[in-house]
CSV table of C-alpha atoms in Angstrom, one decimal:
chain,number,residue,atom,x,y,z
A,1,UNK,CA,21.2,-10.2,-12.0
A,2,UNK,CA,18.7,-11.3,-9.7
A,3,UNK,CA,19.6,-12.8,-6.2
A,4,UNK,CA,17.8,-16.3,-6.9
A,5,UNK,CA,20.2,-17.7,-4.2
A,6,UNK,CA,19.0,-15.1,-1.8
A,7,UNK,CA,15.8,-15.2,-2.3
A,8,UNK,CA,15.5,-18.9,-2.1
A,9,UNK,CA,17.3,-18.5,1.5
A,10,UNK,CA,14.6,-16.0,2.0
A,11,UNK,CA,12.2,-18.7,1.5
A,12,UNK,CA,13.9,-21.6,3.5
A,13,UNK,CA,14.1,-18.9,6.5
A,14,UNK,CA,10.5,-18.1,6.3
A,15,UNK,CA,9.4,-21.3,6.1
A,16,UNK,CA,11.4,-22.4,9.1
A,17,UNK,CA,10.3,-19.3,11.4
A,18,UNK,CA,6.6,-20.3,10.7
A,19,UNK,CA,7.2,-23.7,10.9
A,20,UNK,CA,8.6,-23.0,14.8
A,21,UNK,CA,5.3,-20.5,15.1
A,22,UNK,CA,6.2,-17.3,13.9
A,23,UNK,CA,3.7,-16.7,12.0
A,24,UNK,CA,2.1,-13.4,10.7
A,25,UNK,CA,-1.5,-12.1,10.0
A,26,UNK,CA,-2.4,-10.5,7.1
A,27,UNK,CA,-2.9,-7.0,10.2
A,28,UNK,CA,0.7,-8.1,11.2
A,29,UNK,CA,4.2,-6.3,10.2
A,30,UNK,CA,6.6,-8.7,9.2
A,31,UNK,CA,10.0,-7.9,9.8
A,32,UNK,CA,13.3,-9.2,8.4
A,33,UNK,CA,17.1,-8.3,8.1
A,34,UNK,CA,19.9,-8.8,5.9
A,35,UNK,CA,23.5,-6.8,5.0
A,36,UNK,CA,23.7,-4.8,2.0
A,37,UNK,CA,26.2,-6.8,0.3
A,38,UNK,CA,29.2,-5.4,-2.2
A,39,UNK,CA,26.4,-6.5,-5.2
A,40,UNK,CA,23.8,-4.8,-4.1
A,41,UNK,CA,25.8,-1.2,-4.4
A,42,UNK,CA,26.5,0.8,-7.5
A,43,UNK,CA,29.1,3.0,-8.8
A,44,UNK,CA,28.4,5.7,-6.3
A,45,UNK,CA,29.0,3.1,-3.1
A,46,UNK,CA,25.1,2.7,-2.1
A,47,UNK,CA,22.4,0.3,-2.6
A,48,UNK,CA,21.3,0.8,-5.9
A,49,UNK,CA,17.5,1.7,-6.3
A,50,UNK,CA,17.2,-1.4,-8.6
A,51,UNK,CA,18.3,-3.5,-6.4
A,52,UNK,CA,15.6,-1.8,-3.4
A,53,UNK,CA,13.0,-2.9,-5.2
A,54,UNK,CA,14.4,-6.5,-5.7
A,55,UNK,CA,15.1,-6.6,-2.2
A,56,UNK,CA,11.4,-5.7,-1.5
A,57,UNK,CA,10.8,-9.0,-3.3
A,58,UNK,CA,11.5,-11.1,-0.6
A,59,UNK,CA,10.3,-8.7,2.3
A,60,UNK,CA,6.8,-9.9,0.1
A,61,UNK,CA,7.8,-13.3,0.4
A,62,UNK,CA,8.7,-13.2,3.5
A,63,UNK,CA,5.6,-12.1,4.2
A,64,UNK,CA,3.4,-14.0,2.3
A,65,UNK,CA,5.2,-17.2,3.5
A,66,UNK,CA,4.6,-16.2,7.4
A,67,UNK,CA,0.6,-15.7,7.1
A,68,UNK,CA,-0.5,-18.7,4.9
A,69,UNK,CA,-0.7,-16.7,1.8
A,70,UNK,CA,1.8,-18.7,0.5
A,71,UNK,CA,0.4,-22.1,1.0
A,72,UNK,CA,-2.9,-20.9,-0.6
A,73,UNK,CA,-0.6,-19.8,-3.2
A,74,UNK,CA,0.4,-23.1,-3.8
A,75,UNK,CA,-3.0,-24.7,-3.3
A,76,UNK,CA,-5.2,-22.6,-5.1
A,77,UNK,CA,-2.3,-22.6,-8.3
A,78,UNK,CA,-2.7,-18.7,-7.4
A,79,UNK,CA,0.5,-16.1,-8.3
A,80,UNK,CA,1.3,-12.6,-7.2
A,81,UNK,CA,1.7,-9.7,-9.2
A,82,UNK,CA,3.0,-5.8,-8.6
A,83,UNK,CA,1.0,-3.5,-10.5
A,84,UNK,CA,2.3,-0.4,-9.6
A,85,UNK,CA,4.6,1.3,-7.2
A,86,UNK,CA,6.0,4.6,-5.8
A,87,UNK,CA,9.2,4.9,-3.7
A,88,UNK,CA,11.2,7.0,-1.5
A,89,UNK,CA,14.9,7.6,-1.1
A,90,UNK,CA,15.5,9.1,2.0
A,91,UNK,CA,19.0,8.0,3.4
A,92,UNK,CA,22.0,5.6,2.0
A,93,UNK,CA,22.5,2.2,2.4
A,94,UNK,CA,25.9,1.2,2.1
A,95,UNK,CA,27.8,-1.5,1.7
A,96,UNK,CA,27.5,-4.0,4.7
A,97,UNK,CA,24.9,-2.3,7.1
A,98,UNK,CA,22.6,-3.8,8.2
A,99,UNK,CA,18.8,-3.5,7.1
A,100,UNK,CA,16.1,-3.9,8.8
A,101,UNK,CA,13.4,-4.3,6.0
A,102,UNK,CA,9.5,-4.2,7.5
A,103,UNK,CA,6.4,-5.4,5.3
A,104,UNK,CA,2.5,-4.8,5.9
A,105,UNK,CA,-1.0,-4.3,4.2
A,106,UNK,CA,-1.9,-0.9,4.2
A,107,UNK,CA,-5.5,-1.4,2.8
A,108,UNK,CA,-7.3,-3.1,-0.1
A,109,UNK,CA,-10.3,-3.1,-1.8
A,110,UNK,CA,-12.2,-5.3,-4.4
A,111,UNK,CA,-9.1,-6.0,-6.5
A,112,UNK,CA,-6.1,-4.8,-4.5
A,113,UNK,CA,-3.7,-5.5,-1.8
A,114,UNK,CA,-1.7,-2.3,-1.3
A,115,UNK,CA,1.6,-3.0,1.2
A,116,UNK,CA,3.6,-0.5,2.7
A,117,UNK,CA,7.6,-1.8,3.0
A,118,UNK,CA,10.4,0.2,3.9
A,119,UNK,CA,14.3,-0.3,4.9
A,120,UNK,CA,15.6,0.9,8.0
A,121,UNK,CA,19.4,0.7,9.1
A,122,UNK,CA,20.1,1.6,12.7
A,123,UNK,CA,16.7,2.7,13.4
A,124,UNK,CA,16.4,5.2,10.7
A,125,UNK,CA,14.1,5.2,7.8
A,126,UNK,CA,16.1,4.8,4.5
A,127,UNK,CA,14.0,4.4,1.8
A,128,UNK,CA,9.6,3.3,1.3
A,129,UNK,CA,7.8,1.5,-1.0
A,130,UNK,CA,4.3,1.4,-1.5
A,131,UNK,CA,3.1,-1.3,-4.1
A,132,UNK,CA,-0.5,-2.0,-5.4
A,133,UNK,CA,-0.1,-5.8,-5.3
A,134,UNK,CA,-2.8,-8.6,-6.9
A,135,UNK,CA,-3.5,-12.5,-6.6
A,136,UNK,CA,-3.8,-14.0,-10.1
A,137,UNK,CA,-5.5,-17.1,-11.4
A,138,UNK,CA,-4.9,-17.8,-14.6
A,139,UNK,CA,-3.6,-14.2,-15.7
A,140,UNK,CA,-6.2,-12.6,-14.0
A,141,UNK,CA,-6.8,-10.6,-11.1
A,142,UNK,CA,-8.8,-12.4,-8.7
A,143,UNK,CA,-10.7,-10.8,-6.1
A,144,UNK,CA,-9.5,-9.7,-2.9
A,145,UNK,CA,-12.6,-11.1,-0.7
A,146,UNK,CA,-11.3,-14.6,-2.7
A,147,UNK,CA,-7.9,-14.0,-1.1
A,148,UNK,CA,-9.0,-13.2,2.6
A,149,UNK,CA,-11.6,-16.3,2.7
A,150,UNK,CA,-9.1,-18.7,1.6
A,151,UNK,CA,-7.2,-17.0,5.0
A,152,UNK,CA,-10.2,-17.2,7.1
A,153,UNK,CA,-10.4,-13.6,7.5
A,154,UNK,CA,-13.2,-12.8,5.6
A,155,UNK,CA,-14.6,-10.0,7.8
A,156,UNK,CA,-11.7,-8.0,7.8
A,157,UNK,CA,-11.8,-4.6,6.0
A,158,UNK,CA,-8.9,-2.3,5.5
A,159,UNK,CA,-9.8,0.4,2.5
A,160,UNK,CA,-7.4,2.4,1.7
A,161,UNK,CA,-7.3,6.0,3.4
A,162,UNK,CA,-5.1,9.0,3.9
A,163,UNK,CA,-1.6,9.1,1.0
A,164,UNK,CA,-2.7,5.4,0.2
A,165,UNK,CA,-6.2,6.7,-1.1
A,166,UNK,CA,-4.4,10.1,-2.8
A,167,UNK,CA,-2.4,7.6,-4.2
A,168,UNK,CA,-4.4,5.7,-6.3
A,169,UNK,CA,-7.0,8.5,-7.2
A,170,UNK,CA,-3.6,10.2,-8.7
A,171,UNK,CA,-2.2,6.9,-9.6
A,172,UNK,CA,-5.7,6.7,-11.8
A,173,UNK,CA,-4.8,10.2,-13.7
A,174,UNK,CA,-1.7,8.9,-15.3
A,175,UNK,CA,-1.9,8.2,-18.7
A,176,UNK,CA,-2.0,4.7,-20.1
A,177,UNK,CA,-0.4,3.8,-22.7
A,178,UNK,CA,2.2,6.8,-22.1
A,179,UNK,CA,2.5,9.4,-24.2
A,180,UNK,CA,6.1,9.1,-25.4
């Protein structure tokens, strides 16, 4: 089941800590934490990897939130969409430790926003996420030079390089539809 509860705190939180100044950039980390709670684990006593990428949902909100894009969101009558991801499992999370979950662009280019999250308990690096993320407007992708004007950060540029790049050029190789 999906933590609408929690994720509506997430957004009352958010809203607050921006409200009081702490706001982000779209060149910004955000950062947030929460416990992993007993219905986030599954039957072998660890945060299920379901429930990692549901909890990445409101790292992205968090996020989003904190450096306007949500009130252009609002605004504009814009929506977000995930249109891809890879992860990595690295290290448990169990029940009640606290997570440490950080969220930032790590490029874009005409159409996408590509964000790099990850959870970290006690200073460790559990598990990554790194999502190919778009605006929409009425079902559609909208462009990302749209997205950063509405921020007033036009000028910025941030194309994807290094496991980013490889990413998508493999990312582009997999077959669509699939074949079975």
């Amino acid at each position: 089941m999906y933590p609408f509860i929690r994720y509506t705190s997430t957004i009352i939180k958010s809203a607050i800590r921006a409200k009081k100044g702490n706001t982000l950039t779209f060149r910004d980390t955000g950062e947030i934490e929460f416990y992993c709670r007993l219905t986030d684990i599954d039957n072998f006593l660890e945060m299920n990897n379901g429930r990692v990428l549901t909890l990445y949902d409101m790292g992205r909100t968090d996020f989003a939130v904190r450096s306007g894009l949500g009130r252009q969101l609002l605004k504009q009558r814009w929506g977000m969409v995930v249109a891809g991801s890879t992860v990595q499992y690295r290290k448990r999370i169990r029940a009640f430790d606290k997570v440490t979950m950080k969220t930032h662009i790590a490029g874009f280019d005409e159409r996408w926003i590509y964000i790099e999250q990850s959870m970290w308990v006690k200073g460790k690096p559990c598990s990554s996420a790194l999502l190919r993320t778009g605006i929409t407007e009425s079902g559609k992708v909208i462009e990302t030079a749209r997205v950063l004007e509405a921020l007033d950060q036009a000028d910025w540029q941030l194309p994807p390089t290094g496991y980013v790049a490889e990413w998508i050029v493999s990312d582009a190789d997999r077959p669509w539809p699939p074949q079975s």
